[in-house]
mmCIF file of C-alpha atoms in Angstrom:
data_model
loop_
_atom_site.group_PDB
_atom_site.id
_atom_site.type_symbol
_atom_site.label_atom_id
_atom_site.label_comp_id
_atom_site.label_asym_id
_atom_site.label_seq_id
_atom_site.Cartn_x
_atom_site.Cartn_y
_atom_site.Cartn_z
ATOM 1 C CA MET A 1 3.859 -5.984 -18.061
ATOM 2 C CA LYS A 2 5.978 -3.628 -20.165
ATOM 3 C CA ASN A 3 5.557 -0.861 -17.611
ATOM 4 C CA LEU A 4 5.915 -3.051 -14.514
ATOM 5 C CA LEU A 5 9.468 -1.972 -13.598
ATOM 6 C CA LYS A 6 8.788 1.671 -14.442
ATOM 7 C CA ASN A 7 5.575 1.641 -12.436
ATOM 8 C CA PHE A 8 7.397 0.115 -9.483
ATOM 9 C CA GLN A 9 10.198 2.687 -9.638
ATOM 10 C CA ILE A 10 7.954 5.710 -9.903
ATOM 11 C CA GLY A 11 5.454 4.328 -7.381
ATOM 12 C CA ILE A 12 8.046 3.711 -4.649
ATOM 13 C CA ALA A 13 9.882 6.961 -5.408
ATOM 14 C CA GLU A 14 6.639 8.903 -5.083
ATOM 15 C CA ILE A 15 5.638 7.157 -1.850
ATOM 16 C CA LEU A 16 8.995 8.103 -0.303
ATOM 17 C CA ARG A 17 8.751 11.691 -1.551
ATOM 18 C CA LEU A 18 5.167 12.147 -0.435
ATOM 19 C CA LEU A 19 5.877 10.556 2.942
ATOM 20 C CA SER A 20 8.433 13.301 3.522
ATOM 21 C CA THR A 21 5.786 15.950 2.864
ATOM 22 C CA GLU A 22 3.158 14.214 5.019
ATOM 23 C CA ILE A 23 5.561 13.947 7.947
ATOM 24 C CA LEU A 24 6.666 17.557 7.412
ATOM 25 C CA MET A 25 3.054 18.630 7.945
ATOM 26 C CA ILE A 26 3.197 16.927 11.360
ATOM 27 C CA LEU A 27 6.658 18.237 12.182
ATOM 28 C CA ILE A 28 5.721 21.869 11.504
ATOM 29 C CA PRO A 29 3.149 22.164 14.313
ATOM 30 C CA ILE A 30 5.000 19.797 16.677
ATOM 31 C CA LEU A 31 8.249 21.759 16.329
ATOM 32 C CA GLY A 32 6.269 24.965 16.703
ATOM 33 C CA ILE A 33 4.562 23.752 19.876
ATOM 34 C CA ASN A 34 7.352 21.777 21.583
ATOM 35 C CA ILE A 35 10.487 23.732 20.667
ATOM 36 C CA LEU A 36 9.508 27.263 19.648
ATOM 37 C CA ASN A 37 6.288 27.733 21.688
ATOM 38 C CA LEU A 38 4.397 29.265 18.750
ATOM 39 C CA ASN A 39 0.705 30.184 18.838
ATOM 40 C CA ASN A 40 -1.930 28.886 16.390
ATOM 41 C CA SER A 41 -1.569 31.831 14.025
ATOM 42 C CA SER A 42 2.213 31.434 13.776
ATOM 43 C CA ILE A 43 1.875 27.709 13.108
ATOM 44 C CA GLY A 44 -0.734 28.444 10.437
ATOM 45 C CA PHE A 45 1.695 30.920 8.865
ATOM 46 C CA ALA A 46 4.467 28.309 8.921
ATOM 47 C CA ILE A 47 2.216 25.767 7.190
ATOM 48 C CA SER A 48 1.289 28.398 4.598
ATOM 49 C CA LEU A 49 4.993 28.913 3.825
ATOM 50 C CA SER A 50 5.231 25.274 2.738
ATOM 51 C CA SER A 51 2.902 26.037 -0.181
ATOM 52 C CA ILE A 52 3.417 29.741 -0.860
ATOM 53 C CA GLY A 53 5.975 28.762 -3.484
ATOM 54 C CA PHE A 54 3.080 27.955 -5.810
ATOM 55 C CA LEU A 55 2.243 31.660 -5.801
ATOM 56 C CA ILE A 56 5.683 33.161 -6.267
ATOM 57 C CA PHE A 57 7.301 30.377 -8.296
ATOM 58 C CA GLY A 58 4.496 28.353 -9.890
ATOM 59 C CA TYR A 59 4.718 29.880 -13.354
ATOM 60 C CA ILE A 60 8.536 29.908 -13.413
ATOM 61 C CA ALA A 61 8.454 26.258 -12.318
ATOM 62 C CA GLY A 62 6.298 25.503 -15.361
ATOM 63 C CA LEU A 63 8.766 27.236 -17.682
ATOM 64 C CA ILE A 64 11.611 25.262 -16.125
ATOM 65 C CA ALA A 65 9.677 22.007 -16.647
ATOM 66 C CA ASP A 66 9.250 22.863 -20.342
ATOM 67 C CA SER A 67 12.835 24.008 -20.861
ATOM 68 C CA TRP A 68 14.993 21.338 -19.214
ATOM 69 C CA ASN A 69 15.221 17.564 -19.067
ATOM 70 C CA ARG A 70 12.330 16.700 -16.770
ATOM 71 C CA LYS A 71 13.827 13.508 -15.393
ATOM 72 C CA TYR A 72 17.082 15.154 -14.350
ATOM 73 C CA MET A 73 15.097 18.038 -12.854
ATOM 74 C CA MET A 74 13.219 15.549 -10.676
ATOM 75 C CA VAL A 75 16.430 13.865 -9.527
ATOM 76 C CA THR A 76 18.156 17.164 -8.725
ATOM 77 C CA LEU A 77 15.170 18.551 -6.834
ATOM 78 C CA LEU A 78 14.851 15.430 -4.703
ATOM 79 C CA LEU A 79 18.515 15.746 -3.758
ATOM 80 C CA ILE A 80 18.001 19.401 -2.795
ATOM 81 C CA LYS A 81 14.959 18.499 -0.709
ATOM 82 C CA SER A 82 17.029 15.812 1.041
ATOM 83 C CA LEU A 83 19.694 18.390 1.849
ATOM 84 C CA LEU A 84 17.136 20.819 3.302
ATOM 85 C CA PHE A 85 15.746 18.158 5.636
ATOM 86 C CA GLY A 86 19.307 17.349 6.665
ATOM 87 C CA MET A 87 19.894 21.013 7.521
ATOM 88 C CA PHE A 88 16.634 21.071 9.494
ATOM 89 C CA ALA A 89 17.799 18.039 11.515
ATOM 90 C CA TYR A 90 21.235 19.543 12.160
ATOM 91 C CA LEU A 91 19.827 22.826 13.469
ATOM 92 C CA ALA A 92 17.404 21.019 15.767
ATOM 93 C CA LEU A 93 20.073 18.617 17.048
ATOM 94 C CA SER A 94 22.513 21.448 17.742
ATOM 95 C CA SER A 95 19.821 23.513 19.521
ATOM 96 C CA ASN A 96 20.235 26.255 16.915
ATOM 97 C CA LEU A 97 16.701 26.089 15.554
ATOM 98 C CA THR A 98 15.228 29.587 15.736
ATOM 99 C CA LYS A 99 11.961 31.044 14.470
ATOM 100 C CA LEU A 100 13.830 32.629 11.551
ATOM 101 C CA ASN A 101 15.521 29.481 10.231
ATOM 102 C CA TYR A 102 12.382 27.433 11.053
ATOM 103 C CA PHE A 103 10.319 29.640 8.739
ATOM 104 C CA LEU A 104 13.119 29.926 6.151
ATOM 105 C CA ILE A 105 13.711 26.183 5.726
ATOM 106 C CA ILE A 106 9.974 25.494 5.494
ATOM 107 C CA PHE A 107 9.766 28.190 2.803
ATOM 108 C CA LEU A 108 12.680 26.680 0.828
ATOM 109 C CA ILE A 109 11.211 23.178 1.034
ATOM 110 C CA GLY A 110 7.976 24.679 -0.294
ATOM 111 C CA LEU A 111 9.819 26.126 -3.300
ATOM 112 C CA VAL A 112 11.308 22.731 -4.098
ATOM 113 C CA ILE A 113 7.900 21.062 -3.758
ATOM 114 C CA VAL A 114 6.307 23.383 -6.334
ATOM 115 C CA ILE A 115 8.943 22.635 -8.976
ATOM 116 C CA ILE A 116 8.696 18.890 -8.297
ATOM 117 C CA GLU A 117 4.902 18.862 -8.567
ATOM 118 C CA THR A 118 4.915 20.939 -11.764
ATOM 119 C CA THR A 119 7.699 18.917 -13.374
ATOM 120 C CA LEU A 120 6.068 15.593 -12.490
ATOM 121 C CA THR A 121 2.734 16.680 -14.007
ATOM 122 C CA ALA A 122 4.495 17.624 -17.254
ATOM 123 C CA TRP A 123 6.794 14.577 -17.277
ATOM 124 C CA ILE A 124 4.206 11.791 -16.883
ATOM 125 C CA PRO A 125 2.785 12.081 -20.459
ATOM 126 C CA ASP A 126 6.393 11.889 -21.732
ATOM 127 C CA ILE A 127 6.840 8.400 -20.289
ATOM 128 C CA TYR A 128 3.314 7.021 -20.742
ATOM 129 C CA SER A 129 0.906 6.939 -23.679
ATOM 130 C CA LYS A 130 -2.488 8.675 -23.650
ATOM 131 C CA ASP A 131 -4.266 5.349 -23.047
ATOM 132 C CA GLU A 132 -2.057 4.723 -20.007
ATOM 133 C CA LEU A 133 -2.615 8.108 -18.352
ATOM 134 C CA ALA A 134 -5.644 7.162 -16.246
ATOM 135 C CA GLY A 135 -3.779 4.093 -14.999
ATOM 136 C CA ILE A 136 -0.581 5.901 -14.059
ATOM 137 C CA ASN A 137 -2.501 8.766 -12.469
ATOM 138 C CA SER A 138 -4.307 6.155 -10.420
ATOM 139 C CA LEU A 139 -0.943 4.678 -9.424
ATOM 140 C CA LEU A 140 0.363 8.113 -8.481
ATOM 141 C CA GLN A 141 -2.777 8.750 -6.462
ATOM 142 C CA PHE A 142 -2.277 5.338 -4.855
ATOM 143 C CA SER A 143 1.228 6.468 -3.871
ATOM 144 C CA ARG A 144 -0.205 9.707 -2.494
ATOM 145 C CA SER A 145 -2.921 7.780 -0.697
ATOM 146 C CA SER A 146 -0.369 5.373 0.756
ATOM 147 C CA ALA A 147 1.566 8.369 2.041
ATOM 148 C CA ASN A 148 -1.684 9.763 3.469
ATOM 149 C CA LEU A 149 -2.209 6.424 5.201
ATOM 150 C CA LEU A 150 1.320 5.795 6.422
ATOM 151 C CA GLY A 151 2.731 9.299 6.829
ATOM 152 C CA PRO A 152 0.892 10.701 9.862
ATOM 153 C CA ALA A 153 0.998 7.416 11.818
ATOM 154 C CA LEU A 154 4.609 6.728 10.883
ATOM 155 C CA GLY A 155 5.561 10.325 11.616
ATOM 156 C CA GLY A 156 3.761 10.376 14.953
ATOM 157 C CA VAL A 157 5.264 7.059 16.080
ATOM 158 C CA VAL A 158 8.795 7.823 14.856
ATOM 159 C CA ILE A 159 8.713 11.291 16.407
ATOM 160 C CA GLY A 160 7.445 9.792 19.662
ATOM 161 C CA ILE A 161 10.246 7.185 19.739
ATOM 162 C CA PHE A 162 13.230 8.929 18.146
ATOM 163 C CA GLY A 163 12.368 12.606 18.386
ATOM 164 C CA GLU A 164 11.964 15.307 15.753
ATOM 165 C CA GLU A 165 15.664 15.497 14.871
ATOM 166 C CA LEU A 166 16.208 11.846 13.925
ATOM 167 C CA THR A 167 12.865 11.771 12.123
ATOM 168 C CA MET A 168 14.105 14.526 9.807
ATOM 169 C CA THR A 169 17.345 12.574 9.282
ATOM 170 C CA PHE A 170 15.342 9.500 8.227
ATOM 171 C CA ILE A 171 13.368 11.651 5.784
ATOM 172 C CA SER A 172 16.579 13.014 4.269
ATOM 173 C CA CYS A 173 17.813 9.464 3.609
ATOM 174 C CA SER A 174 14.493 8.351 2.082
ATOM 175 C CA LEU A 175 14.639 11.247 -0.388
ATOM 176 C CA LEU A 176 18.071 10.083 -1.543
ATOM 177 C CA ILE A 177 16.561 6.681 -2.342
ATOM 178 C CA SER A 178 13.696 8.368 -4.197
ATOM 179 C CA SER A 179 16.138 10.325 -6.383
ATOM 180 C CA ILE A 180 18.023 7.130 -7.311
ATOM 181 C CA LEU A 181 14.787 5.399 -8.345
ATOM 182 C CA MET A 182 13.754 8.367 -10.498
ATOM 183 C CA LEU A 183 17.147 8.359 -12.204
ATOM 184 C CA GLY A 184 16.493 4.867 -13.584
ATOM 185 C CA ILE A 185 13.228 5.773 -15.363
ATOM 186 C CA LYS A 186 13.351 6.123 -19.159
ATOM 187 C CA ASN A 187 11.180 8.293 -21.400
ATOM 188 C CA SER A 188 8.907 6.277 -23.709
ATOM 189 C CA ASN A 189 7.853 9.147 -25.959
ATOM 190 C CA LYS A 190 9.987 11.493 -27.998
ATOM 191 C CA VAL A 191 10.086 14.872 -26.291
ATOM 192 C CA THR A 192 10.975 18.193 -27.862
ATOM 193 C CA VAL A 193 12.551 20.570 -25.368
ATOM 194 C CA GLU A 194 12.073 24.270 -26.046
ATOM 195 C CA ARG A 195 14.633 26.582 -24.455
ATOM 196 C CA THR A 196 13.502 29.929 -25.808
ATOM 197 C CA ARG A 197 10.092 30.301 -24.159
ATOM 198 C CA LYS A 198 9.086 33.823 -23.169
ATOM 199 C CA ILE A 199 7.324 34.652 -19.941
ATOM 200 C CA ASN A 200 3.722 35.532 -20.776
ATOM 201 C CA ILE A 201 1.659 34.759 -17.718
ATOM 202 C CA ILE A 202 -1.324 36.907 -18.728
ATOM 203 C CA LYS A 203 -1.639 35.104 -22.055
ATOM 204 C CA ASN A 204 -1.592 31.745 -20.291
ATOM 205 C CA ILE A 205 -4.200 32.784 -17.734
ATOM 206 C CA LYS A 206 -6.429 33.856 -20.637
ATOM 207 C CA TYR A 207 -5.784 30.470 -22.292
ATOM 208 C CA ILE A 208 -7.022 28.729 -19.132
ATOM 209 C CA LEU A 209 -10.048 30.958 -18.604
ATOM 210 C CA LYS A 210 -11.220 30.571 -22.221
ATOM 211 C CA ASN A 211 -11.327 26.786 -21.848
ATOM 212 C CA ASN A 212 -14.353 25.744 -19.783
ATOM 213 C CA ILE A 213 -12.747 22.523 -18.595
ATOM 214 C CA LEU A 214 -9.505 24.147 -17.447
ATOM 215 C CA LYS A 215 -11.396 27.033 -15.848
ATOM 216 C CA SER A 216 -13.646 24.668 -13.905
ATOM 217 C CA ILE A 217 -10.643 22.575 -12.816
ATOM 218 C CA VAL A 218 -8.990 25.760 -11.520
ATOM 219 C CA LEU A 219 -12.088 26.905 -9.616
ATOM 220 C CA THR A 220 -12.759 23.467 -8.138
ATOM 221 C CA THR A 221 -9.157 22.785 -7.148
ATOM 222 C CA SER A 222 -8.773 26.279 -5.684
ATOM 223 C CA THR A 223 -11.798 25.844 -3.445
ATOM 224 C CA ILE A 224 -10.681 22.359 -2.381
ATOM 225 C CA ASN A 225 -7.175 23.594 -1.564
ATOM 226 C CA PHE A 226 -8.474 26.540 0.455
ATOM 227 C CA SER A 227 -10.800 24.258 2.408
ATOM 228 C CA MET A 228 -8.231 21.530 3.042
ATOM 229 C CA SER A 229 -5.520 24.023 4.006
ATOM 230 C CA MET A 230 -7.848 25.536 6.621
ATOM 231 C CA TYR A 231 -8.362 22.001 7.927
ATOM 232 C CA GLY A 232 -4.666 21.152 7.732
ATOM 233 C CA ALA A 233 -3.606 24.243 9.663
ATOM 234 C CA ILE A 234 -5.539 23.281 12.789
ATOM 235 C CA VAL A 235 -6.381 19.565 12.685
ATOM 236 C CA ILE A 236 -3.335 18.400 14.681
ATOM 237 C CA ILE A 237 -3.920 21.129 17.261
ATOM 238 C CA PHE A 238 -7.612 20.124 17.394
ATOM 239 C CA LEU A 239 -6.833 16.459 18.027
ATOM 240 C CA ILE A 240 -4.169 17.198 20.642
ATOM 241 C CA LYS A 241 -5.891 20.061 22.487
ATOM 242 C CA ASP A 242 -9.644 19.446 22.016
ATOM 243 C CA LEU A 243 -9.829 15.653 21.811
ATOM 244 C CA LYS A 244 -6.838 15.211 24.194
ATOM 245 C CA LEU A 245 -5.000 12.688 22.035
ATOM 246 C CA SER A 246 -1.302 11.845 22.223
ATOM 247 C CA GLU A 247 1.045 12.647 19.346
ATOM 248 C CA SER A 248 1.243 8.981 18.336
ATOM 249 C CA LEU A 249 -2.534 8.470 18.411
ATOM 250 C CA THR A 250 -3.005 11.751 16.537
ATOM 251 C CA GLY A 251 -0.727 10.477 13.775
ATOM 252 C CA ILE A 252 -2.514 7.128 13.615
ATOM 253 C CA ILE A 253 -5.966 8.721 13.331
ATOM 254 C CA LEU A 254 -4.805 11.138 10.643
ATOM 255 C CA SER A 255 -3.360 8.187 8.754
ATOM 256 C CA LEU A 256 -6.815 6.665 8.484
ATOM 257 C CA GLY A 257 -7.576 9.330 5.912
ATOM 258 C CA GLY A 258 -5.262 7.274 3.727
ATOM 259 C CA VAL A 259 -7.807 4.444 3.819
ATOM 260 C CA GLY A 260 -10.284 6.705 2.051
ATOM 261 C CA ALA A 261 -7.614 7.946 -0.332
ATOM 262 C CA LEU A 262 -6.594 4.383 -1.202
ATOM 263 C CA LEU A 263 -10.226 3.438 -1.725
ATOM 264 C CA GLY A 264 -10.653 6.397 -4.049
ATOM 265 C CA SER A 265 -7.526 5.562 -6.040
ATOM 266 C CA PHE A 266 -8.694 1.942 -6.362
ATOM 267 C CA ILE A 267 -12.224 2.605 -7.585
ATOM 268 C CA THR A 268 -11.585 5.653 -9.803
ATOM 269 C CA PRO A 269 -10.100 3.787 -12.829
ATOM 270 C CA ARG A 270 -13.056 1.392 -12.650
ATOM 271 C CA LEU A 271 -15.501 4.273 -12.492
ATOM 272 C CA ILE A 272 -13.779 5.906 -15.478
ATOM 273 C CA LYS A 273 -13.965 2.647 -17.430
ATOM 274 C CA LYS A 274 -17.642 2.115 -16.569
ATOM 275 C CA PHE A 275 -18.720 5.686 -17.218
ATOM 276 C CA ASP A 276 -16.147 8.153 -18.587
ATOM 277 C CA VAL A 277 -13.478 10.418 -17.155
ATOM 278 C CA LEU A 278 -15.585 13.564 -17.549
ATOM 279 C CA SER A 279 -18.569 12.134 -15.645
ATOM 280 C CA VAL A 280 -16.316 10.924 -12.827
ATOM 281 C CA MET A 281 -14.624 14.319 -12.639
ATOM 282 C CA ILE A 282 -17.993 16.100 -12.348
ATOM 283 C CA PHE A 283 -20.044 13.783 -10.130
ATOM 284 C CA GLY A 284 -17.652 11.344 -8.427
ATOM 285 C CA PRO A 285 -16.501 13.455 -5.441
ATOM 286 C CA ILE A 286 -19.858 14.999 -4.443
ATOM 287 C CA ILE A 287 -21.185 12.579 -1.788
ATOM 288 C CA PRO A 288 -17.884 11.777 0.005
ATOM 289 C CA SER A 289 -17.114 15.518 0.216
ATOM 290 C CA PHE A 290 -19.478 15.700 3.202
ATOM 291 C CA GLY A 291 -16.849 13.876 5.276
ATOM 292 C CA LEU A 292 -14.959 17.018 6.283
ATOM 293 C CA LEU A 293 -18.134 18.587 7.667
ATOM 294 C CA PHE A 294 -18.674 15.485 9.836
ATOM 295 C CA MET A 295 -15.276 16.015 11.466
ATOM 296 C CA GLY A 296 -16.445 19.341 12.858
ATOM 297 C CA PHE A 297 -18.983 17.517 15.040
ATOM 298 C CA SER A 298 -16.477 15.336 16.899
ATOM 299 C CA TYR A 299 -16.976 15.550 20.675
ATOM 300 C CA GLY A 300 -15.308 13.476 23.364
ATOM 301 C CA LYS A 301 -14.249 9.871 22.970
ATOM 302 C CA ALA A 302 -17.250 8.979 20.821
ATOM 303 C CA GLY A 303 -16.318 11.861 18.545
ATOM 304 C CA ILE A 304 -13.144 10.017 17.557
ATOM 305 C CA PHE A 305 -15.265 7.564 15.525
ATOM 306 C CA VAL A 306 -17.149 10.447 13.895
ATOM 307 C CA PHE A 307 -13.814 12.036 13.024
ATOM 308 C CA ILE A 308 -12.466 8.778 11.557
ATOM 309 C CA THR A 309 -15.573 8.290 9.403
ATOM 310 C CA GLY A 310 -15.360 11.858 8.175
ATOM 311 C CA ILE A 311 -11.679 11.735 7.298
ATOM 312 C CA ILE A 312 -12.110 8.494 5.304
ATOM 313 C CA PHE A 313 -14.912 9.989 3.203
ATOM 314 C CA CYS A 314 -13.095 13.301 2.800
ATOM 315 C CA TYR A 315 -9.912 11.760 1.426
ATOM 316 C CA ALA A 316 -11.872 9.417 -0.841
ATOM 317 C CA ALA A 317 -13.443 12.507 -2.425
ATOM 318 C CA ARG A 318 -10.046 14.138 -2.921
ATOM 319 C CA SER A 319 -8.613 10.998 -4.483
ATOM 320 C CA ILE A 320 -11.472 10.476 -6.955
ATOM 321 C CA GLY A 321 -11.528 14.109 -8.047
ATOM 322 C CA SER A 322 -7.753 14.426 -8.270
ATOM 323 C CA ILE A 323 -7.270 11.428 -10.570
ATOM 324 C CA ALA A 324 -10.066 12.482 -12.910
ATOM 325 C CA ARG A 325 -9.063 16.158 -13.074
ATOM 326 C CA MET A 326 -5.387 15.395 -13.657
ATOM 327 C CA THR A 327 -6.181 12.868 -16.417
ATOM 328 C CA VAL A 328 -8.416 15.372 -18.237
ATOM 329 C CA GLN A 329 -5.836 18.138 -17.830
ATOM 330 C CA GLN A 330 -2.996 16.022 -19.212
ATOM 331 C CA ILE A 331 -5.072 14.883 -22.203
ATOM 332 C CA ILE A 332 -6.143 18.333 -23.343
ATOM 333 C CA LEU A 333 -2.807 20.154 -22.858
ATOM 334 C CA PRO A 334 -0.233 19.915 -25.695
ATOM 335 C CA SER A 335 3.178 18.584 -24.611
ATOM 336 C CA HIS A 336 5.177 21.719 -25.461
ATOM 337 C CA ILE A 337 3.145 23.934 -23.096
ATOM 338 C CA ARG A 338 2.045 21.307 -20.577
ATOM 339 C CA GLY A 339 4.534 22.337 -17.904
ATOM 340 C CA GLU A 340 3.932 26.060 -18.425
ATOM 341 C CA ILE A 341 0.127 25.870 -18.282
ATOM 342 C CA SER A 342 0.242 23.384 -15.403
ATOM 343 C CA GLY A 343 2.531 25.785 -13.555
ATOM 344 C CA VAL A 344 0.082 28.648 -14.047
ATOM 345 C CA MET A 345 -2.791 26.447 -12.890
ATOM 346 C CA MET A 346 -0.849 25.462 -9.784
ATOM 347 C CA MET A 347 0.024 29.106 -9.156
ATOM 348 C CA ILE A 348 -3.669 29.983 -9.268
ATOM 349 C CA THR A 349 -4.995 26.998 -7.336
ATOM 350 C CA TRP A 350 -2.215 26.779 -4.762
ATOM 351 C CA GLY A 351 -1.248 30.441 -4.667
ATOM 352 C CA MET A 352 -3.016 33.661 -3.782
ATOM 353 C CA ILE A 353 -5.107 34.775 -6.716
ATOM 354 C CA PRO A 354 -7.865 36.954 -5.202
ATOM 355 C CA GLY A 355 -11.312 35.398 -5.005
ATOM 356 C CA MET A 356 -10.135 31.812 -5.407
ATOM 357 C CA GLY A 357 -9.303 29.098 -2.934
ATOM 358 C CA MET A 358 -5.598 28.757 -2.212
ATOM 359 C CA ILE A 359 -3.376 26.901 0.174
ATOM 360 C CA PRO A 360 -1.231 29.629 1.797
ATOM 361 C CA LEU A 361 -4.148 31.934 2.511
ATOM 362 C CA GLY A 362 -6.289 29.017 3.685
ATOM 363 C CA SER A 363 -3.640 28.010 6.227
ATOM 364 C CA MET A 364 -3.344 31.546 7.559
ATOM 365 C CA VAL A 365 -7.121 32.008 7.674
ATOM 366 C CA GLY A 366 -7.490 28.674 9.484
ATOM 367 C CA GLY A 367 -4.992 29.732 12.133
ATOM 368 C CA LEU A 368 -6.489 33.207 12.590
ATOM 369 C CA VAL A 369 -10.120 32.048 12.697
ATOM 370 C CA SER A 370 -9.247 29.330 15.222
ATOM 371 C CA ASP A 371 -7.761 31.976 17.555
ATOM 372 C CA ILE A 372 -10.994 33.998 17.314
ATOM 373 C CA LEU A 373 -13.829 31.470 16.890
ATOM 374 C CA GLY A 374 -12.242 28.185 17.906
ATOM 375 C CA LEU A 375 -10.816 25.125 16.201
ATOM 376 C CA ARG A 376 -14.168 23.401 15.699
ATOM 377 C CA THR A 377 -15.592 26.379 13.808
ATOM 378 C CA VAL A 378 -12.707 26.155 11.328
ATOM 379 C CA LEU A 379 -13.486 22.482 10.645
ATOM 380 C CA ILE A 380 -17.169 23.248 10.015
ATOM 381 C CA LEU A 381 -16.405 26.168 7.692
ATOM 382 C CA ALA A 382 -13.829 24.099 5.815
ATOM 383 C CA GLY A 383 -16.384 21.288 5.438
ATOM 384 C CA ILE A 384 -18.987 23.621 3.924
ATOM 385 C CA LEU A 385 -16.422 24.944 1.438
ATOM 386 C CA LEU A 386 -15.377 21.433 0.398
ATOM 387 C CA ILE A 387 -18.987 20.542 -0.387
ATOM 388 C CA PHE A 388 -19.366 23.776 -2.360
ATOM 389 C CA SER A 389 -16.246 23.018 -4.442
ATOM 390 C CA ASN A 390 -18.147 20.370 -6.422
ATOM 391 C CA PHE A 391 -20.629 22.844 -7.866
ATOM 392 C CA TRP A 392 -18.040 24.484 -10.145
ATOM 393 C CA MET A 393 -18.056 21.233 -12.129
ATOM 394 C CA ILE A 394 -21.826 21.021 -12.618
ATOM 395 C CA ASN A 395 -21.680 23.011 -15.819
ATOM 396 C CA SER A 396 -23.400 22.079 -19.067
ATOM 397 C CA ASP A 397 -20.575 23.658 -21.089
ATOM 398 C CA ILE A 398 -18.106 21.111 -19.688
ATOM 399 C CA ARG A 399 -20.174 18.149 -20.839
ATOM 400 C CA LYS A 400 -19.882 19.423 -24.434
ATOM 401 C CA TYR A 401 -16.232 18.303 -24.349
ATOM 402 C CA ARG A 402 -17.101 14.620 -23.882
ATOM 403 C CA ASN A 403 -16.590 13.780 -27.566
ATOM 404 C CA ILE A 404 -13.320 15.696 -27.721
ATOM 405 C CA LEU A 405 -11.927 13.753 -24.773
ATOM 406 C CA SER A 406 -12.831 10.504 -26.507
ATOM 407 C CA ASP A 407 -10.852 11.314 -29.647
ATOM 408 C CA ASP A 408 -7.415 9.892 -30.269
ATOM 409 C CA GLN A 409 -6.074 13.338 -31.074
ATOM 410 C CA VAL A 410 -7.150 16.167 -28.789
ATOM 411 C CA VAL A 411 -6.884 19.631 -30.277
ATOM 412 C CA LEU A 412 -8.322 22.666 -28.492
#
């Protein structure tokens, strides 16, 4: 009960914030198709810009999260994101939206997203105890899952009724509400803010690679992000062009992935309690990961049901794995470097480190491959990669950390 108000504030604020990102992922291709007449590759590039900030700003975002008041950073960033959506709406309404400012605003929103994600990851252990981390991460995943469920359908319907311009105006207003809710949250734990940190990205990468758990989290998350960004770059085009669905129905079907995500966020704390967080992190996502591969075999009207089944399983896998990995990561990272190391991990997993999965490159590859081999081929390749992502975790060295993760004080 003591965290009821705080949980409500952060849960609603996160749903509103994540809804804005979910709807943005629909707006990017729809604006590209309906207003700017872009091809698949250009739309894939635009989607990649929304996450390329994790490459060029991920580490700096971590330093910022460790050097400033994390709550006020969250509030300020939400206000900036609101302003950017407002600018997007104004340009579209005034018929001044060009390819240049379309790409630029998406890029700037992406930069804001990376700082928000990094700051939130570092901030959560400041306002919750270690024993509460699995619960709050489940709540945050529930918020993300709710956005997965509501965002595409809500975005598709609102865009269909009010148009792209007013939809972006609604998003701008919702982000203002999110910032107000975040402002009312209080830190529960005493936090020491260090303002003299030096940039040492190589040292931090070595820190990650020497720890088998962190290294496996990086490899797994990288592969997942590459796979899902390939899927995300073409899925709306696939549903509209190949399965001949309307924008509204496309949004509704994509929202059903939220059912799987909600299911995953609901059962993961129970799985962790029954087994342990390490076992859930390693084995929990394996079977539902096959869902994305199923989506590649969707043909005709009957294929819609295959697609729906696949997307539910796919998002359940993401939800289970995400909660477990984030809980383990937050437990083993000391507070004073949590933002910095998390920023480096996001830079690696969401950026463009050679040889690893990453969101911007995955989006561009998805767009390019779809132009050459077709949209369905991209879904099948992405599905195979998502299944493969689980094998980074099947590592005997990771299981040696089970006792460490059970201790009250975690020192690595």
